[in-house]
PDB file of C-alpha atoms in Angstrom:
ATOM      1  CA  MET F   1      34.381  85.224  -3.342  1.00  0.00           C
ATOM      2  CA  ALA F   2      35.799  84.689   0.097  1.00  0.00           C
ATOM      3  CA  VAL F   3      37.428  81.335  -0.917  1.00  0.00           C
ATOM      4  CA  LEU F   4      39.871  81.540   1.660  1.00  0.00           C
ATOM      5  CA  ARG F   5      37.942  80.609   4.686  1.00  0.00           C
ATOM      6  CA  THR F   6      36.132  78.001   2.635  1.00  0.00           C
ATOM      7  CA  LEU F   7      39.466  76.444   1.761  1.00  0.00           C
ATOM      8  CA  ILE F   8      40.667  76.584   5.418  1.00  0.00           C
ATOM      9  CA  GLY F   9      37.486  75.049   6.569  1.00  0.00           C
ATOM     10  CA  GLU F  10      37.603  72.275   3.898  1.00  0.00           C
ATOM     11  CA  GLU F  11      41.237  71.484   5.027  1.00  0.00           C
ATOM     12  CA  LEU F  12      40.421  71.309   8.755  1.00  0.00           C
ATOM     13  CA  ARG F  13      37.355  69.134   8.040  1.00  0.00           C
ATOM     14  CA  ALA F  14      39.281  66.806   5.779  1.00  0.00           C
ATOM     15  CA  THR F  15      41.980  66.416   8.438  1.00  0.00           C
ATOM     16  CA  ARG F  16      39.387  65.687  11.081  1.00  0.00           C
ATOM     17  CA  LEU F  17      37.521  63.188   8.970  1.00  0.00           C
ATOM     18  CA  SER F  18      40.935  61.447   8.002  1.00  0.00           C
ATOM     19  CA  GLN F  19      41.434  60.954  11.759  1.00  0.00           C
ATOM     20  CA  GLU F  20      37.841  59.637  12.044  1.00  0.00           C
ATOM     21  CA  ARG F  21      37.163  62.222  14.895  1.00  0.00           C
ATOM     22  CA  THR F  22      33.710  63.853  15.493  1.00  0.00           C
ATOM     23  CA  LEU F  23      33.177  67.585  15.613  1.00  0.00           C
ATOM     24  CA  ARG F  24      32.304  66.942  19.381  1.00  0.00           C
ATOM     25  CA  GLU F  25      35.658  65.486  20.064  1.00  0.00           C
ATOM     26  CA  VAL F  26      37.739  68.019  18.342  1.00  0.00           C
ATOM     27  CA  SER F  27      35.710  71.160  19.320  1.00  0.00           C
ATOM     28  CA  SER F  28      36.090  69.838  23.133  1.00  0.00           C
ATOM     29  CA  ALA F  29      39.857  69.371  22.630  1.00  0.00           C
ATOM     30  CA  ALA F  30      40.125  72.782  20.943  1.00  0.00           C
ATOM     31  CA  ARG F  31      37.941  74.247  23.663  1.00  0.00           C
ATOM     32  CA  VAL F  32      35.542  75.833  20.979  1.00  0.00           C
ATOM     33  CA  SER F  33      31.877  75.223  20.820  1.00  0.00           C
ATOM     34  CA  LEU F  34      30.800  72.505  18.375  1.00  0.00           C
ATOM     35  CA  GLY F  35      28.659  74.963  16.523  1.00  0.00           C
ATOM     36  CA  TYR F  36      31.649  77.277  15.982  1.00  0.00           C
ATOM     37  CA  LEU F  37      33.847  74.563  14.683  1.00  0.00           C
ATOM     38  CA  SER F  38      31.018  73.277  12.300  1.00  0.00           C
ATOM     39  CA  GLU F  39      30.561  76.790  10.957  1.00  0.00           C
ATOM     40  CA  VAL F  40      34.473  77.238  10.443  1.00  0.00           C
ATOM     41  CA  GLU F  41      34.710  73.991   8.664  1.00  0.00           C
ATOM     42  CA  ARG F  42      31.771  74.934   6.256  1.00  0.00           C
ATOM     43  CA  GLY F  43      33.627  78.328   5.530  1.00  0.00           C
ATOM     44  CA  GLN F  44      30.645  80.297   7.321  1.00  0.00           C
ATOM     45  CA  LYS F  45      32.784  81.791   9.934  1.00  0.00           C
ATOM     46  CA  GLU F  46      36.428  83.381  10.058  1.00  0.00           C
ATOM     47  CA  ALA F  47      38.460  81.565  12.503  1.00  0.00           C
ATOM     48  CA  SER F  48      40.809  84.016  14.599  1.00  0.00           C
ATOM     49  CA  SER F  49      44.402  83.268  14.782  1.00  0.00           C
ATOM     50  CA  GLU F  50      44.070  82.024  18.268  1.00  0.00           C
ATOM     51  CA  LEU F  51      41.289  79.701  17.614  1.00  0.00           C
ATOM     52  CA  LEU F  52      42.833  78.397  14.383  1.00  0.00           C
ATOM     53  CA  ALA F  53      45.913  77.688  16.453  1.00  0.00           C
ATOM     54  CA  SER F  54      43.739  75.784  18.912  1.00  0.00           C
ATOM     55  CA  ILE F  55      41.940  73.775  16.362  1.00  0.00           C
ATOM     56  CA  CYS F  56      45.313  72.853  14.781  1.00  0.00           C
ATOM     57  CA  ARG F  57      46.652  71.751  18.130  1.00  0.00           C
ATOM     58  CA  ALA F  58      43.558  69.663  18.928  1.00  0.00           C
ATOM     59  CA  LEU F  59      44.058  67.946  15.356  1.00  0.00           C
ATOM     60  CA  GLY F  60      47.650  67.460  16.129  1.00  0.00           C
ATOM     61  CA  VAL F  61      48.617  69.260  12.875  1.00  0.00           C
ATOM     62  CA  ARG F  62      50.889  72.161  12.273  1.00  0.00           C
ATOM     63  CA  LEU F  63      49.128  75.418  11.286  1.00  0.00           C
ATOM     64  CA  SER F  64      51.960  76.071   8.810  1.00  0.00           C
ATOM     65  CA  ASP F  65      51.154  72.706   7.007  1.00  0.00           C
ATOM     66  CA  VAL F  66      47.395  73.508   6.766  1.00  0.00           C
ATOM     67  CA  LEU F  67      48.418  76.942   5.425  1.00  0.00           C
ATOM     68  CA  ARG F  68      50.594  75.432   2.869  1.00  0.00           C
ATOM     69  CA  GLU F  69      47.773  73.147   1.568  1.00  0.00           C
ATOM     70  CA  VAL F  70      45.335  76.039   1.377  1.00  0.00           C
ATOM     71  CA  SER F  71      48.089  77.999  -0.304  1.00  0.00           C
ATOM     72  CA  GLU F  72      48.273  75.225  -3.016  1.00  0.00           C
ATOM     73  CA  SER F  73      44.577  74.760  -3.282  1.00  0.00           C
ATOM     74  CA  LEU F  74      44.187  78.561  -3.720  1.00  0.00           C
ATOM     75  CA  SER F  75      46.890  78.765  -6.332  1.00  0.00           C
ATOM     76  CA  VAL F  76      45.186  76.225  -8.496  1.00  0.00           C
ATOM     77  CA  LEU F  77      41.973  78.345  -8.246  1.00  0.00           C
ATOM     78  CA  GLU F  78      43.714  81.835  -8.892  1.00  0.00           C
ATOM     79  CA  ALA F  79      45.019  80.117 -12.140  1.00  0.00           C
ATOM     80  CA  GLN F  80      41.522  79.469 -13.399  1.00  0.00           C
ATOM     81  CA  PRO F  81      39.772  81.870 -15.828  1.00  0.00           C
ATOM     82  CA  VAL F  82      38.196  84.791 -13.857  1.00  0.00           C
ATOM     83  CA  PRO F  83      34.281  84.540 -13.843  1.00  0.00           C
ATOM     84  CA  VAL F  84      32.415  87.301 -15.580  1.00  0.00           C
ATOM     85  CA  ALA F  85      31.134  88.738 -12.328  1.00  0.00           C
ATOM     86  CA  GLU F  86      34.608  89.154 -10.943  1.00  0.00           C
ATOM     87  CA  LEU F  87      35.801  90.773 -14.194  1.00  0.00           C
ATOM     88  CA  HIS F  88      33.181  93.572 -13.614  1.00  0.00           C
ATOM     89  CA  ALA F  89      34.375  94.491 -10.123  1.00  0.00           C
ATOM     90  CA  PRO F  90      37.854  95.677 -10.803  1.00  0.00           C
ATOM     91  CA  SER F  91      36.400  97.714 -13.765  1.00  0.00           C
ATOM     92  CA  ARG F  92      34.180  99.614 -11.597  1.00  0.00           C
ATOM     93  CA  ALA F  93      36.925 100.165  -9.009  1.00  0.00           C
ATOM     94  CA  VAL F  94      39.205 101.681 -11.708  1.00  0.00           C
ATOM     95  CA  ALA F  95      36.282 103.837 -12.951  1.00  0.00           C
ATOM     96  CA  ASP F  96      35.747 105.152  -9.411  1.00  0.00           C
ATOM     97  CA  VAL F  97      39.409 105.744  -8.777  1.00  0.00           C
ATOM     98  CA  VAL F  98      39.544 107.761 -12.046  1.00  0.00           C
ATOM     99  CA  ALA F  99      36.373 109.647 -11.224  1.00  0.00           C
ATOM    100  CA  ALA F 100      37.788 110.523  -7.771  1.00  0.00           C
ATOM    101  CA  ALA F 101      41.074 111.925  -9.223  1.00  0.00           C
TER     102      ALA F 101
ATOM    103  CA  MET H   1      50.331  83.605  20.918  1.00  0.00           C
ATOM    104  CA  ALA H   2      48.290  84.777  17.684  1.00  0.00           C
ATOM    105  CA  VAL H   3      51.157  84.856  15.574  1.00  0.00           C
ATOM    106  CA  LEU H   4      49.288  84.136  12.386  1.00  0.00           C
ATOM    107  CA  ARG H   5      47.740  87.557  12.042  1.00  0.00           C
ATOM    108  CA  THR H   6      51.106  89.129  13.006  1.00  0.00           C
ATOM    109  CA  LEU H   7      52.881  87.226  10.108  1.00  0.00           C
ATOM    110  CA  ILE H   8      50.242  88.056   7.566  1.00  0.00           C
ATOM    111  CA  GLY H   9      50.376  91.665   8.558  1.00  0.00           C
ATOM    112  CA  GLU H  10      54.255  91.750   8.367  1.00  0.00           C
ATOM    113  CA  GLU H  11      53.999  90.129   4.825  1.00  0.00           C
ATOM    114  CA  LEU H  12      51.501  92.684   3.657  1.00  0.00           C
ATOM    115  CA  ARG H  13      53.502  95.466   5.087  1.00  0.00           C
ATOM    116  CA  ALA H  14      56.827  94.331   3.547  1.00  0.00           C
ATOM    117  CA  THR H  15      54.939  94.010   0.211  1.00  0.00           C
ATOM    118  CA  ARG H  16      53.702  97.451   0.319  1.00  0.00           C
ATOM    119  CA  LEU H  17      56.844  98.882   1.525  1.00  0.00           C
ATOM    120  CA  SER H  18      58.697  97.031  -1.207  1.00  0.00           C
ATOM    121  CA  GLN H  19      56.531  98.899  -3.759  1.00  0.00           C
ATOM    122  CA  GLU H  20      57.099 102.254  -2.037  1.00  0.00           C
ATOM    123  CA  ARG H  21      53.536 102.688  -1.521  1.00  0.00           C
ATOM    124  CA  THR H  22      51.768 104.502   1.362  1.00  0.00           C
ATOM    125  CA  LEU H  23      49.118 103.096   3.546  1.00  0.00           C
ATOM    126  CA  ARG H  24      46.784 105.759   2.084  1.00  0.00           C
ATOM    127  CA  GLU H  25      47.504 104.654  -1.488  1.00  0.00           C
ATOM    128  CA  VAL H  26      46.880 101.060  -0.752  1.00  0.00           C
ATOM    129  CA  SER H  27      44.002 101.404   1.545  1.00  0.00           C
ATOM    130  CA  SER H  28      42.228 103.446  -1.105  1.00  0.00           C
ATOM    131  CA  ALA H  29      42.939 100.942  -3.853  1.00  0.00           C
ATOM    132  CA  ALA H  30      41.616  98.147  -1.483  1.00  0.00           C
ATOM    133  CA  ARG H  31      38.708 100.023  -0.404  1.00  0.00           C
ATOM    134  CA  VAL H  32      39.447  99.556   3.243  1.00  0.00           C
ATOM    135  CA  SER H  33      40.061 102.441   5.743  1.00  0.00           C
ATOM    136  CA  LEU H  34      43.517 103.510   6.382  1.00  0.00           C
ATOM    137  CA  GLY H  35      43.239 102.869  10.007  1.00  0.00           C
ATOM    138  CA  TYR H  36      42.008  99.215   9.375  1.00  0.00           C
ATOM    139  CA  LEU H  37      44.831  98.467   6.919  1.00  0.00           C
ATOM    140  CA  SER H  38      47.379  99.867   9.552  1.00  0.00           C
ATOM    141  CA  GLU H  39      45.869  97.689  12.120  1.00  0.00           C
ATOM    142  CA  VAL H  40      45.880  94.609   9.918  1.00  0.00           C
ATOM    143  CA  GLU H  41      49.556  95.297   9.083  1.00  0.00           C
ATOM    144  CA  ARG H  42      50.543  95.517  12.640  1.00  0.00           C
ATOM    145  CA  GLY H  43      48.716  92.241  13.373  1.00  0.00           C
ATOM    146  CA  GLN H  44      46.190  94.060  15.468  1.00  0.00           C
ATOM    147  CA  LYS H  45      43.261  93.026  13.625  1.00  0.00           C
ATOM    148  CA  GLU H  46      42.196  89.916  11.795  1.00  0.00           C
ATOM    149  CA  ALA H  47      41.455  90.540   8.164  1.00  0.00           C
ATOM    150  CA  SER H  48      38.570  88.745   6.774  1.00  0.00           C
ATOM    151  CA  SER H  49      38.926  86.708   3.725  1.00  0.00           C
ATOM    152  CA  GLU H  50      37.216  89.312   1.684  1.00  0.00           C
ATOM    153  CA  LEU H  51      39.402  92.071   2.976  1.00  0.00           C
ATOM    154  CA  LEU H  52      42.488  90.040   2.512  1.00  0.00           C
ATOM    155  CA  ALA H  53      41.680  89.281  -0.973  1.00  0.00           C
ATOM    156  CA  SER H  54      41.064  93.029  -1.541  1.00  0.00           C
ATOM    157  CA  ILE H  55      44.321  94.145   0.031  1.00  0.00           C
ATOM    158  CA  CYS H  56      46.258  91.565  -2.127  1.00  0.00           C
ATOM    159  CA  ARG H  57      44.330  92.708  -5.179  1.00  0.00           C
ATOM    160  CA  ALA H  58      45.421  96.295  -4.413  1.00  0.00           C
ATOM    161  CA  LEU H  59      49.006  95.244  -3.902  1.00  0.00           C
ATOM    162  CA  GLY H  60      48.832  93.207  -7.106  1.00  0.00           C
ATOM    163  CA  VAL H  61      50.122  89.965  -5.464  1.00  0.00           C
ATOM    164  CA  ARG H  62      48.414  86.634  -5.107  1.00  0.00           C
ATOM    165  CA  LEU H  63      46.833  85.671  -1.940  1.00  0.00           C
ATOM    166  CA  SER H  64      48.245  82.138  -2.356  1.00  0.00           C
ATOM    167  CA  ASP H  65      51.730  83.695  -2.563  1.00  0.00           C
ATOM    168  CA  VAL H  66      51.332  85.636   0.565  1.00  0.00           C
ATOM    169  CA  LEU H  67      49.974  82.427   2.271  1.00  0.00           C
ATOM    170  CA  ARG H  68      52.970  80.470   1.123  1.00  0.00           C
ATOM    171  CA  GLU H  69      55.509  82.931   2.483  1.00  0.00           C
ATOM    172  CA  VAL H  70      53.548  83.125   5.802  1.00  0.00           C
ATOM    173  CA  SER H  71      53.371  79.285   5.954  1.00  0.00           C
ATOM    174  CA  GLU H  72      57.192  79.261   5.654  1.00  0.00           C
ATOM    175  CA  SER H  73      57.729  81.809   8.217  1.00  0.00           C
ATOM    176  CA  LEU H  74      55.396  80.183  10.523  1.00  0.00           C
ATOM    177  CA  SER H  75      57.211  76.773  10.042  1.00  0.00           C
ATOM    178  CA  VAL H  76      60.279  78.284  11.195  1.00  0.00           C
ATOM    179  CA  LEU H  77      58.673  79.584  14.417  1.00  0.00           C
ATOM    180  CA  GLU H  78      56.985  76.293  15.012  1.00  0.00           C
ATOM    181  CA  ALA H  79      60.293  74.516  14.965  1.00  0.00           C
ATOM    182  CA  GLN H  80      61.593  76.757  17.689  1.00  0.00           C
ATOM    183  CA  PRO H  81      61.597  75.538  21.397  1.00  0.00           C
ATOM    184  CA  VAL H  82      58.212  76.365  23.080  1.00  0.00           C
ATOM    185  CA  PRO H  83      58.399  79.182  25.590  1.00  0.00           C
ATOM    186  CA  VAL H  84      57.771  78.229  29.278  1.00  0.00           C
ATOM    187  CA  ALA H  85      54.293  80.147  29.278  1.00  0.00           C
ATOM    188  CA  GLU H  86      53.222  77.892  26.335  1.00  0.00           C
ATOM    189  CA  LEU H  87      54.325  74.786  28.040  1.00  0.00           C
ATOM    190  CA  HIS H  88      52.043  75.447  31.005  1.00  0.00           C
ATOM    191  CA  ALA H  89      48.833  75.848  28.942  1.00  0.00           C
ATOM    192  CA  PRO H  90      48.624  72.436  27.428  1.00  0.00           C
ATOM    193  CA  SER H  91      49.378  70.878  30.762  1.00  0.00           C
ATOM    194  CA  ARG H  92      46.395  72.534  32.244  1.00  0.00           C
ATOM    195  CA  ALA H  93      44.371  71.586  29.436  1.00  0.00           C
ATOM    196  CA  VAL H  94      45.262  67.902  29.745  1.00  0.00           C
ATOM    197  CA  ALA H  95      44.525  68.088  33.448  1.00  0.00           C
ATOM    198  CA  ASP H  96      41.080  69.365  32.895  1.00  0.00           C
ATOM    199  CA  VAL H  97      40.561  66.725  30.295  1.00  0.00           C
ATOM    200  CA  VAL H  98      41.596  64.131  32.820  1.00  0.00           C
ATOM    201  CA  ALA H  99      39.575  65.641  35.512  1.00  0.00           C
ATOM    202  CA  ALA H 100      36.377  65.780  33.374  1.00  0.00           C
ATOM    203  CA  ALA H 101      36.877  62.073  32.296  1.00  0.00           C
TER     204      ALA H 101
END
């Protein structure tokens, strides 16, 4: 489901938009390419620890605050019913472990 | 400073050790290589969203809980005085922005 990088991207994007700043401004301040920042915001690319710190610095926010927001959003999603597709994956994993034992 | 992946690694490692499980057990359950899990735990490798979710599942913990712990550890570090080496980097960045203006 890879929801983590999606949530991080959404949080960074919401922060940038709340400051009425463009991708160009923030990517320049963070010293990352515009395309990279755009992909991170859309959850299409994992931001490394260094670049995440750099983007947060450019936005003037604390990474710990971003993570707390993401953690809260994630906990809501985790509390929701598991989709059928997700239910199957662990079952297969268990079956494989049993088979390998 | 790349402290984020270090903190995530420490949290995962502390969780695994509190369960008295080996790298081999957890890496097998998470379907990642032992070497990869070891590197993630030592903060030497960024875990992708998918693999972080998989490791948390193997440990039986919620990713949101891991992130909350990491966020709290990080907020303590962020509140500490900035090392001299860190103070120089932003100054150079500002100088470059001024020079480019």
